[in-house]
Amino acid sequence: MPQVSSFDALWLRQHCYSESERRRRAISGEAAAEGGTLPFVQVWGPEYFATAPLPHVAWHSVLSVESSANAGTVTAREDATLQALEALHKYGFVLVDGVSGSVEATRELAESIGLILPSIYGDIWDTGGELEMRYKTSEGEMIDTAYSNASLPLHTDCTYMNHPPGLQLFNCVAQSDIENDPFGPKAGCTKLADGMHVADILRKTSPEAFDFFSRTPIPFVHRAGDACLRSRARVFSVDQATGALSEVRYNETDRDVFHCLSEAEVPAFYSHVRALEEALDKSEMHFKLTPGVALILDNRRTLHGRVGFTGRRNLVGCYLTADDWRSNLRVKRARKLAIQEASVP
């Protein structure tokens, strides 16, 4: 007897082998099998948010609650958590309003999104606060520029790790607001740039530079106290089948000696890095975090930095794993869709 197989038409459409569909799935980072098709990924530059509001979610709705899987409803809190996860997927960052300025509140927010990733900075870090003394060496020097008040260029964190954090959370406890700050009117502002936008600029204006940074591993290093972390990675990781960007990794302050580059690659780097920095400048936007607002960003897509400041600026935060927030997104979205379908007469 011949075997007869039956497939759902929507399932077949979602798994179409065409080049255009494979590229769409690669860009969205999803096979769309669980939780339906995710929101499209919005590539943005500074001009996008000049007219569109920044993505915000209210903290009181994001608090972790007991699962209501048997209740057949999606609570407001679950729905807001899903909104935050979808914003992370779509824009690469989200702002959460009304967060208490404590380690406990920071931890609770993080655990509602994914899993906290311990690092050499601990599980929860504190720049400008009581925990800061942890991060001083025996000579009194800070082990990372984040604990200073200097301006920080756009970067991704932990480029020197073989597996960098997936998300980064900054909970604003205090913000410097000194009149006539020497750093200017933007003192203390957060800087963000969409790595996808940076890549698009390079692809159009300097394809040779994009090609170099998507095929040449750059060495990164971090040395402080008992820690010495090293990694080599491409600035742009690209899906070989579709050409879609899958990861950005760049921090000029973490670059190591070019011992792994060839004699031809070293001058090529310096030839192309100016185009990369110009693309970063064109992609940069500013806004000022205020106490009670937390920023969560995709560390493998969104670059961040800071305008220097005078006075006290206190952020409490942590890293989160790369896979678990996406798992949370898939599960919560599938649950919401299942409840919606079940409610249709």
mmCIF file of C-alpha atoms in Angstrom:
data_model
loop_
_atom_site.group_PDB
_atom_site.id
_atom_site.type_symbol
_atom_site.label_atom_id
_atom_site.label_comp_id
_atom_site.label_asym_id
_atom_site.label_seq_id
_atom_site.Cartn_x
_atom_site.Cartn_y
_atom_site.Cartn_z
ATOM 1 C CA MET A 1 0.000 0.000 0.000
ATOM 2 C CA PRO A 2 1.366 3.414 -0.918
ATOM 3 C CA GLN A 3 1.869 5.809 1.966
ATOM 4 C CA VAL A 4 -0.231 8.983 1.944
ATOM 5 C CA SER A 5 1.012 12.043 3.809
ATOM 6 C CA SER A 6 -1.008 15.107 4.685
ATOM 7 C CA PHE A 7 0.484 18.555 5.382
ATOM 8 C CA ASP A 8 -1.125 21.746 6.586
ATOM 9 C CA ALA A 9 -0.955 24.415 3.849
ATOM 10 C CA LEU A 10 0.186 27.113 6.304
ATOM 11 C CA TRP A 11 2.986 24.857 7.585
ATOM 12 C CA LEU A 12 4.180 24.283 4.015
ATOM 13 C CA ARG A 13 4.111 28.014 3.322
ATOM 14 C CA GLN A 14 6.104 28.780 6.463
ATOM 15 C CA HIS A 15 8.741 26.224 5.465
ATOM 16 C CA CYS A 16 8.959 27.095 1.785
ATOM 17 C CA TYR A 17 12.396 26.375 0.254
ATOM 18 C CA SER A 18 12.435 29.422 -2.030
ATOM 19 C CA GLU A 19 15.391 31.777 -1.738
ATOM 20 C CA SER A 20 13.186 34.725 -0.772
ATOM 21 C CA GLU A 21 11.496 32.782 2.051
ATOM 22 C CA ARG A 22 14.758 31.365 3.356
ATOM 23 C CA ARG A 23 16.197 34.878 3.464
ATOM 24 C CA ARG A 24 13.103 36.216 5.235
ATOM 25 C CA ARG A 25 13.386 33.502 7.881
ATOM 26 C CA ALA A 26 17.109 34.163 8.296
ATOM 27 C CA ILE A 27 16.522 37.905 8.778
ATOM 28 C CA SER A 28 13.770 37.305 11.313
ATOM 29 C CA GLY A 29 15.827 34.644 13.083
ATOM 30 C CA GLU A 30 12.846 32.312 13.117
ATOM 31 C CA ALA A 31 11.565 29.226 11.321
ATOM 32 C CA ALA A 32 8.053 30.423 12.302
ATOM 33 C CA ALA A 33 7.079 26.895 13.299
ATOM 34 C CA GLU A 34 6.342 27.726 16.944
ATOM 35 C CA GLY A 35 4.350 30.766 17.921
ATOM 36 C CA GLY A 36 3.417 31.776 14.407
ATOM 37 C CA THR A 37 5.295 34.292 12.308
ATOM 38 C CA LEU A 38 7.170 36.774 14.491
ATOM 39 C CA PRO A 39 7.052 40.531 13.879
ATOM 40 C CA PHE A 40 9.345 41.661 11.099
ATOM 41 C CA VAL A 41 12.762 42.988 12.098
ATOM 42 C CA GLN A 42 12.849 46.773 11.818
ATOM 43 C CA VAL A 43 16.240 48.032 10.673
ATOM 44 C CA TRP A 44 16.567 51.560 12.074
ATOM 45 C CA GLY A 45 18.844 54.560 12.018
ATOM 46 C CA PRO A 46 18.620 57.842 13.963
ATOM 47 C CA GLU A 47 16.098 59.232 11.497
ATOM 48 C CA TYR A 48 13.639 56.400 12.244
ATOM 49 C CA PHE A 49 13.205 57.354 15.904
ATOM 50 C CA ALA A 50 13.138 61.043 15.038
ATOM 51 C CA THR A 51 9.476 60.449 14.125
ATOM 52 C CA ALA A 52 8.643 57.133 15.843
ATOM 53 C CA PRO A 53 8.480 56.634 19.639
ATOM 54 C CA LEU A 54 11.067 54.479 21.356
ATOM 55 C CA PRO A 55 9.667 51.044 22.314
ATOM 56 C CA HIS A 56 8.406 51.182 25.936
ATOM 57 C CA VAL A 57 6.745 48.648 28.260
ATOM 58 C CA ALA A 58 5.446 49.274 31.810
ATOM 59 C CA TRP A 59 7.314 47.445 34.592
ATOM 60 C CA HIS A 60 4.271 46.738 36.771
ATOM 61 C CA SER A 61 2.982 44.578 33.921
ATOM 62 C CA VAL A 62 6.239 42.691 33.395
ATOM 63 C CA LEU A 63 6.599 41.313 36.935
ATOM 64 C CA SER A 64 6.924 37.549 37.071
ATOM 65 C CA VAL A 65 3.677 35.801 38.000
ATOM 66 C CA GLU A 66 2.543 32.230 38.380
ATOM 67 C CA SER A 67 1.663 30.579 35.097
ATOM 68 C CA SER A 68 -2.009 30.743 34.164
ATOM 69 C CA ALA A 69 -1.648 27.947 31.600
ATOM 70 C CA ASN A 70 -4.777 26.217 32.887
ATOM 71 C CA ALA A 71 -6.841 29.378 33.078
ATOM 72 C CA GLY A 72 -7.244 29.680 29.324
ATOM 73 C CA THR A 73 -6.413 33.389 29.374
ATOM 74 C CA VAL A 74 -3.370 35.571 28.855
ATOM 75 C CA THR A 75 -2.854 37.929 31.783
ATOM 76 C CA ALA A 76 -1.926 41.589 31.292
ATOM 77 C CA ARG A 77 1.468 40.830 32.780
ATOM 78 C CA GLU A 78 2.136 37.942 30.416
ATOM 79 C CA ASP A 79 0.996 40.056 27.490
ATOM 80 C CA ALA A 80 3.342 42.906 28.471
ATOM 81 C CA THR A 81 6.249 40.477 28.852
ATOM 82 C CA LEU A 82 5.510 39.232 25.342
ATOM 83 C CA GLN A 83 5.421 42.837 24.106
ATOM 84 C CA ALA A 84 8.883 43.415 25.610
ATOM 85 C CA LEU A 85 10.255 40.250 24.012
ATOM 86 C CA GLU A 86 8.737 41.138 20.648
ATOM 87 C CA ALA A 87 10.262 44.630 20.833
ATOM 88 C CA LEU A 88 13.663 43.069 21.511
ATOM 89 C CA HIS A 89 13.196 40.875 18.457
ATOM 90 C CA LYS A 90 11.942 43.733 16.255
ATOM 91 C CA TYR A 91 14.186 46.650 17.288
ATOM 92 C CA GLY A 92 17.037 45.038 19.222
ATOM 93 C CA PHE A 93 16.170 46.986 22.387
ATOM 94 C CA VAL A 94 13.271 47.942 24.667
ATOM 95 C CA LEU A 95 12.773 50.430 27.523
ATOM 96 C CA VAL A 96 10.941 49.294 30.664
ATOM 97 C CA ASP A 97 9.285 52.015 32.759
ATOM 98 C CA GLY A 98 8.705 52.150 36.510
ATOM 99 C CA VAL A 99 11.521 49.872 37.710
ATOM 100 C CA SER A 100 12.676 50.207 41.309
ATOM 101 C CA GLY A 101 16.355 51.129 41.660
ATOM 102 C CA SER A 102 17.411 48.016 43.543
ATOM 103 C CA VAL A 103 19.382 44.866 42.831
ATOM 104 C CA GLU A 104 16.283 42.808 43.669
ATOM 105 C CA ALA A 105 14.061 44.639 41.176
ATOM 106 C CA THR A 106 16.764 44.392 38.524
ATOM 107 C CA ARG A 107 17.065 40.658 39.074
ATOM 108 C CA GLU A 108 13.281 40.174 38.955
ATOM 109 C CA LEU A 109 13.002 42.081 35.691
ATOM 110 C CA ALA A 110 15.865 40.103 34.157
ATOM 111 C CA GLU A 111 14.405 36.756 35.203
ATOM 112 C CA SER A 112 11.038 37.660 33.680
ATOM 113 C CA ILE A 113 12.811 38.012 30.314
ATOM 114 C CA GLY A 114 15.363 35.168 30.371
ATOM 115 C CA LEU A 115 18.248 33.682 32.353
ATOM 116 C CA ILE A 116 20.974 35.765 34.016
ATOM 117 C CA LEU A 117 24.470 34.991 32.715
ATOM 118 C CA PRO A 118 27.247 35.151 35.355
ATOM 119 C CA SER A 119 30.542 36.727 34.269
ATOM 120 C CA ILE A 120 33.770 38.076 35.757
ATOM 121 C CA TYR A 121 31.649 41.052 36.865
ATOM 122 C CA GLY A 122 29.340 38.796 38.900
ATOM 123 C CA ASP A 123 25.692 38.093 38.156
ATOM 124 C CA ILE A 124 24.485 41.642 38.921
ATOM 125 C CA TRP A 125 26.836 44.604 38.390
ATOM 126 C CA ASP A 126 26.602 48.152 39.691
ATOM 127 C CA THR A 127 28.326 51.095 37.972
ATOM 128 C CA GLY A 128 28.483 54.176 40.153
ATOM 129 C CA GLY A 129 26.888 52.431 43.124
ATOM 130 C CA GLU A 130 27.746 50.532 46.289
ATOM 131 C CA LEU A 131 28.927 47.407 44.466
ATOM 132 C CA GLU A 132 31.480 49.347 42.414
ATOM 133 C CA MET A 133 34.375 48.617 44.784
ATOM 134 C CA ARG A 134 34.176 44.978 43.674
ATOM 135 C CA TYR A 135 35.569 45.995 40.318
ATOM 136 C CA LYS A 136 38.721 47.753 41.494
ATOM 137 C CA THR A 137 42.096 46.044 41.283
ATOM 138 C CA SER A 138 44.551 45.980 44.177
ATOM 139 C CA GLU A 139 46.107 49.110 42.634
ATOM 140 C CA GLY A 140 42.737 50.880 42.796
ATOM 141 C CA GLU A 141 42.142 50.919 39.031
ATOM 142 C CA MET A 142 38.765 50.019 37.556
ATOM 143 C CA ILE A 143 38.793 46.774 35.590
ATOM 144 C CA ASP A 144 36.448 48.185 32.939
ATOM 145 C CA THR A 145 35.814 51.623 31.424
ATOM 146 C CA ALA A 146 32.088 51.240 32.207
ATOM 147 C CA TYR A 147 32.977 52.114 35.813
ATOM 148 C CA SER A 148 34.455 55.479 34.813
ATOM 149 C CA ASN A 149 32.730 58.714 33.741
ATOM 150 C CA ALA A 150 34.469 58.842 30.353
ATOM 151 C CA SER A 151 32.684 58.864 27.016
ATOM 152 C CA LEU A 152 32.364 55.360 25.568
ATOM 153 C CA PRO A 153 32.248 54.725 21.811
ATOM 154 C CA LEU A 154 29.605 52.484 20.312
ATOM 155 C CA HIS A 155 30.413 48.849 21.025
ATOM 156 C CA THR A 156 29.065 45.429 21.890
ATOM 157 C CA ASP A 157 30.012 43.949 25.245
ATOM 158 C CA CYS A 158 32.355 41.058 25.960
ATOM 159 C CA THR A 159 33.858 40.798 22.476
ATOM 160 C CA TYR A 160 36.701 38.953 24.203
ATOM 161 C CA MET A 161 34.403 36.034 25.134
ATOM 162 C CA ASN A 162 33.948 33.089 22.805
ATOM 163 C CA HIS A 163 30.211 33.273 23.512
ATOM 164 C CA PRO A 164 29.241 36.884 24.338
ATOM 165 C CA PRO A 165 26.058 37.604 26.314
ATOM 166 C CA GLY A 166 22.823 37.656 24.368
ATOM 167 C CA LEU A 167 21.125 40.504 26.224
ATOM 168 C CA GLN A 168 22.293 43.330 28.446
ATOM 169 C CA LEU A 169 20.114 45.094 31.017
ATOM 170 C CA PHE A 170 20.766 48.601 32.396
ATOM 171 C CA ASN A 171 18.510 49.751 35.259
ATOM 172 C CA CYS A 172 18.937 53.509 35.811
ATOM 173 C CA VAL A 173 19.148 54.331 39.525
ATOM 174 C CA ALA A 174 20.688 57.815 39.278
ATOM 175 C CA GLN A 175 21.514 60.081 36.348
ATOM 176 C CA SER A 176 24.012 62.922 36.390
ATOM 177 C CA ASP A 177 22.231 66.188 35.679
ATOM 178 C CA ILE A 178 24.795 68.876 36.392
ATOM 179 C CA GLU A 179 24.152 72.280 34.883
ATOM 180 C CA ASN A 180 26.838 73.335 32.406
ATOM 181 C CA ASP A 181 28.445 69.890 32.460
ATOM 182 C CA PRO A 182 31.861 70.015 30.722
ATOM 183 C CA PHE A 183 30.746 67.095 28.555
ATOM 184 C CA GLY A 184 27.976 69.270 27.091
ATOM 185 C CA PRO A 185 24.169 69.105 26.930
ATOM 186 C CA LYS A 186 24.189 65.381 26.090
ATOM 187 C CA ALA A 187 26.290 64.477 29.155
ATOM 188 C CA GLY A 188 25.339 61.031 30.442
ATOM 189 C CA CYS A 189 23.216 60.195 27.397
ATOM 190 C CA THR A 190 23.005 56.619 26.184
ATOM 191 C CA LYS A 191 24.119 56.015 22.593
ATOM 192 C CA LEU A 192 22.618 53.207 20.499
ATOM 193 C CA ALA A 193 23.061 51.995 16.927
ATOM 194 C CA ASP A 194 21.440 49.139 15.015
ATOM 195 C CA GLY A 195 24.193 46.830 13.768
ATOM 196 C CA MET A 196 21.980 45.890 10.827
ATOM 197 C CA HIS A 197 21.824 49.547 9.786
ATOM 198 C CA VAL A 198 25.619 49.836 10.113
ATOM 199 C CA ALA A 199 26.048 46.762 7.908
ATOM 200 C CA ASP A 200 23.605 48.132 5.311
ATOM 201 C CA ILE A 201 25.550 51.404 5.099
ATOM 202 C CA LEU A 202 28.838 49.576 4.602
ATOM 203 C CA ARG A 203 27.359 47.250 2.005
ATOM 204 C CA LYS A 204 26.248 50.279 -0.025
ATOM 205 C CA THR A 205 29.089 52.756 0.510
ATOM 206 C CA SER A 206 32.116 50.531 1.062
ATOM 207 C CA PRO A 207 31.484 46.910 0.012
ATOM 208 C CA GLU A 208 35.208 46.150 0.289
ATOM 209 C CA ALA A 209 35.122 47.152 3.963
ATOM 210 C CA PHE A 210 32.026 45.042 4.616
ATOM 211 C CA ASP A 211 33.649 42.074 2.906
ATOM 212 C CA PHE A 212 36.790 42.486 5.019
ATOM 213 C CA PHE A 213 34.923 42.707 8.324
ATOM 214 C CA SER A 214 32.610 39.798 7.450
ATOM 215 C CA ARG A 215 35.445 37.377 6.627
ATOM 216 C CA THR A 216 38.430 38.467 8.768
ATOM 217 C CA PRO A 217 38.486 37.485 12.468
ATOM 218 C CA ILE A 218 39.665 40.356 14.694
ATOM 219 C CA PRO A 219 41.457 39.596 17.999
ATOM 220 C CA PHE A 220 39.929 40.920 21.237
ATOM 221 C CA VAL A 221 41.328 40.777 24.770
ATOM 222 C CA HIS A 222 40.466 41.783 28.341
ATOM 223 C CA ARG A 223 43.070 41.762 31.117
ATOM 224 C CA ALA A 224 42.335 42.803 34.695
ATOM 225 C CA GLY A 225 43.356 41.316 38.008
ATOM 226 C CA ASP A 226 43.127 37.536 37.701
ATOM 227 C CA ALA A 227 41.225 37.658 34.389
ATOM 228 C CA CYS A 228 42.664 37.353 30.899
ATOM 229 C CA LEU A 229 40.023 36.659 28.267
ATOM 230 C CA ARG A 230 40.758 36.359 24.543
ATOM 231 C CA SER A 231 38.682 35.713 21.465
ATOM 232 C CA ARG A 232 38.837 36.155 17.697
ATOM 233 C CA ALA A 233 35.696 36.953 15.761
ATOM 234 C CA ARG A 234 34.391 38.667 12.663
ATOM 235 C CA VAL A 235 32.762 42.049 13.171
ATOM 236 C CA PHE A 236 29.828 40.914 10.999
ATOM 237 C CA SER A 237 28.712 37.277 11.024
ATOM 238 C CA VAL A 238 26.667 36.496 7.925
ATOM 239 C CA ASP A 239 24.390 33.566 7.110
ATOM 240 C CA GLN A 240 26.235 31.824 4.281
ATOM 241 C CA ALA A 241 23.051 30.601 2.590
ATOM 242 C CA THR A 242 21.120 33.891 2.586
ATOM 243 C CA GLY A 243 23.602 36.693 3.234
ATOM 244 C CA ALA A 244 21.504 37.905 6.191
ATOM 245 C CA LEU A 245 23.380 39.408 9.139
ATOM 246 C CA SER A 246 23.307 37.112 12.177
ATOM 247 C CA GLU A 247 25.653 38.825 14.667
ATOM 248 C CA VAL A 248 27.685 41.996 15.233
ATOM 249 C CA ARG A 249 30.764 42.045 17.461
ATOM 250 C CA TYR A 250 32.878 45.190 17.787
ATOM 251 C CA ASN A 251 34.640 47.134 20.528
ATOM 252 C CA GLU A 252 37.630 49.270 19.580
ATOM 253 C CA THR A 253 38.764 49.470 23.222
ATOM 254 C CA ASP A 254 39.036 45.662 23.434
ATOM 255 C CA ARG A 255 41.163 45.127 20.319
ATOM 256 C CA ASP A 256 44.214 42.945 20.854
ATOM 257 C CA VAL A 257 47.562 43.048 19.066
ATOM 258 C CA PHE A 258 47.056 41.896 15.479
ATOM 259 C CA HIS A 259 49.163 38.767 15.962
ATOM 260 C CA CYS A 260 46.641 36.625 14.098
ATOM 261 C CA LEU A 261 46.386 38.817 10.990
ATOM 262 C CA SER A 262 48.581 38.414 7.947
ATOM 263 C CA GLU A 263 51.022 41.027 6.671
ATOM 264 C CA ALA A 264 48.423 42.062 4.070
ATOM 265 C CA GLU A 265 45.455 42.057 6.479
ATOM 266 C CA VAL A 266 46.931 44.554 8.962
ATOM 267 C CA PRO A 267 47.041 47.511 6.526
ATOM 268 C CA ALA A 268 43.691 46.350 5.120
ATOM 269 C CA PHE A 269 42.163 46.715 8.579
ATOM 270 C CA TYR A 270 43.386 50.297 8.948
ATOM 271 C CA SER A 271 42.260 51.037 5.412
ATOM 272 C CA HIS A 272 38.701 49.831 6.107
ATOM 273 C CA VAL A 273 38.141 50.731 9.772
ATOM 274 C CA ARG A 274 37.538 54.398 8.937
ATOM 275 C CA ALA A 275 34.538 53.400 6.795
ATOM 276 C CA LEU A 276 33.248 51.260 9.679
ATOM 277 C CA GLU A 277 33.584 54.125 12.174
ATOM 278 C CA GLU A 278 31.846 56.511 9.761
ATOM 279 C CA ALA A 279 28.968 54.053 9.386
ATOM 280 C CA LEU A 280 28.717 53.842 13.178
ATOM 281 C CA ASP A 281 28.603 57.638 13.440
ATOM 282 C CA LYS A 282 25.798 57.804 10.863
ATOM 283 C CA SER A 283 23.822 55.144 12.752
ATOM 284 C CA GLU A 284 24.090 56.616 16.249
ATOM 285 C CA MET A 285 21.137 57.995 18.211
ATOM 286 C CA HIS A 286 21.036 59.525 21.724
ATOM 287 C CA PHE A 287 18.579 59.545 24.598
ATOM 288 C CA LYS A 288 18.954 59.985 28.350
ATOM 289 C CA LEU A 289 17.938 57.204 30.710
ATOM 290 C CA THR A 290 16.161 58.498 33.810
ATOM 291 C CA PRO A 291 15.722 56.828 37.219
ATOM 292 C CA GLY A 292 12.965 54.241 37.071
ATOM 293 C CA VAL A 293 13.661 53.300 33.446
ATOM 294 C CA ALA A 294 15.587 50.186 32.421
ATOM 295 C CA LEU A 295 17.104 49.495 29.016
ATOM 296 C CA ILE A 296 17.345 45.935 27.688
ATOM 297 C CA LEU A 297 19.273 45.435 24.463
ATOM 298 C CA ASP A 298 20.315 42.632 22.138
ATOM 299 C CA ASN A 299 24.088 42.558 22.606
ATOM 300 C CA ARG A 300 24.560 40.614 19.372
ATOM 301 C CA ARG A 301 22.775 43.205 17.262
ATOM 302 C CA THR A 302 22.623 46.603 18.990
ATOM 303 C CA LEU A 303 25.768 48.594 19.762
ATOM 304 C CA HIS A 304 25.693 50.925 22.742
ATOM 305 C CA GLY A 305 27.850 53.635 24.250
ATOM 306 C CA ARG A 306 27.730 56.676 26.503
ATOM 307 C CA VAL A 307 28.420 60.383 26.442
ATOM 308 C CA GLY A 308 30.818 61.331 29.252
ATOM 309 C CA PHE A 309 29.460 63.032 32.357
ATOM 310 C CA THR A 310 30.344 64.783 35.591
ATOM 311 C CA GLY A 311 28.871 63.705 38.920
ATOM 312 C CA ARG A 312 27.141 60.441 39.780
ATOM 313 C CA ARG A 313 25.453 58.200 37.259
ATOM 314 C CA ASN A 314 24.368 54.860 38.708
ATOM 315 C CA LEU A 315 23.243 51.869 36.628
ATOM 316 C CA VAL A 316 22.516 48.402 38.026
ATOM 317 C CA GLY A 317 22.406 45.610 35.489
ATOM 318 C CA CYS A 318 23.328 42.177 34.260
ATOM 319 C CA TYR A 319 23.865 40.004 31.218
ATOM 320 C CA LEU A 320 21.390 37.400 29.990
ATOM 321 C CA THR A 321 21.947 34.285 27.901
ATOM 322 C CA ALA A 322 21.504 34.402 24.134
ATOM 323 C CA ASP A 323 19.038 31.539 23.700
ATOM 324 C CA ASP A 324 16.627 31.665 26.623
ATOM 325 C CA TRP A 325 14.940 34.998 25.882
ATOM 326 C CA ARG A 326 14.147 33.767 22.373
ATOM 327 C CA SER A 327 12.791 30.520 23.836
ATOM 328 C CA ASN A 328 10.632 32.617 26.170
ATOM 329 C CA LEU A 329 9.399 34.610 23.170
ATOM 330 C CA ARG A 330 8.454 31.491 21.205
ATOM 331 C CA VAL A 331 6.657 29.844 24.145
ATOM 332 C CA LYS A 332 4.692 32.924 25.182
ATOM 333 C CA ARG A 333 3.706 33.727 21.610
ATOM 334 C CA ALA A 334 2.568 30.143 20.932
ATOM 335 C CA ARG A 335 0.520 30.143 24.137
ATOM 336 C CA LYS A 336 -1.201 33.429 23.255
ATOM 337 C CA LEU A 337 -2.035 32.212 19.747
ATOM 338 C CA ALA A 338 -3.360 28.897 21.081
ATOM 339 C CA ILE A 339 -5.667 30.718 23.510
ATOM 340 C CA GLN A 340 -6.864 33.068 20.762
ATOM 341 C CA GLU A 341 -7.614 30.146 18.442
ATOM 342 C CA ALA A 342 -9.426 28.274 21.202
ATOM 343 C CA SER A 343 -11.674 31.288 21.854
ATOM 344 C CA VAL A 344 -12.867 31.467 18.234
ATOM 345 C CA PRO A 345 -16.348 29.883 18.013
#
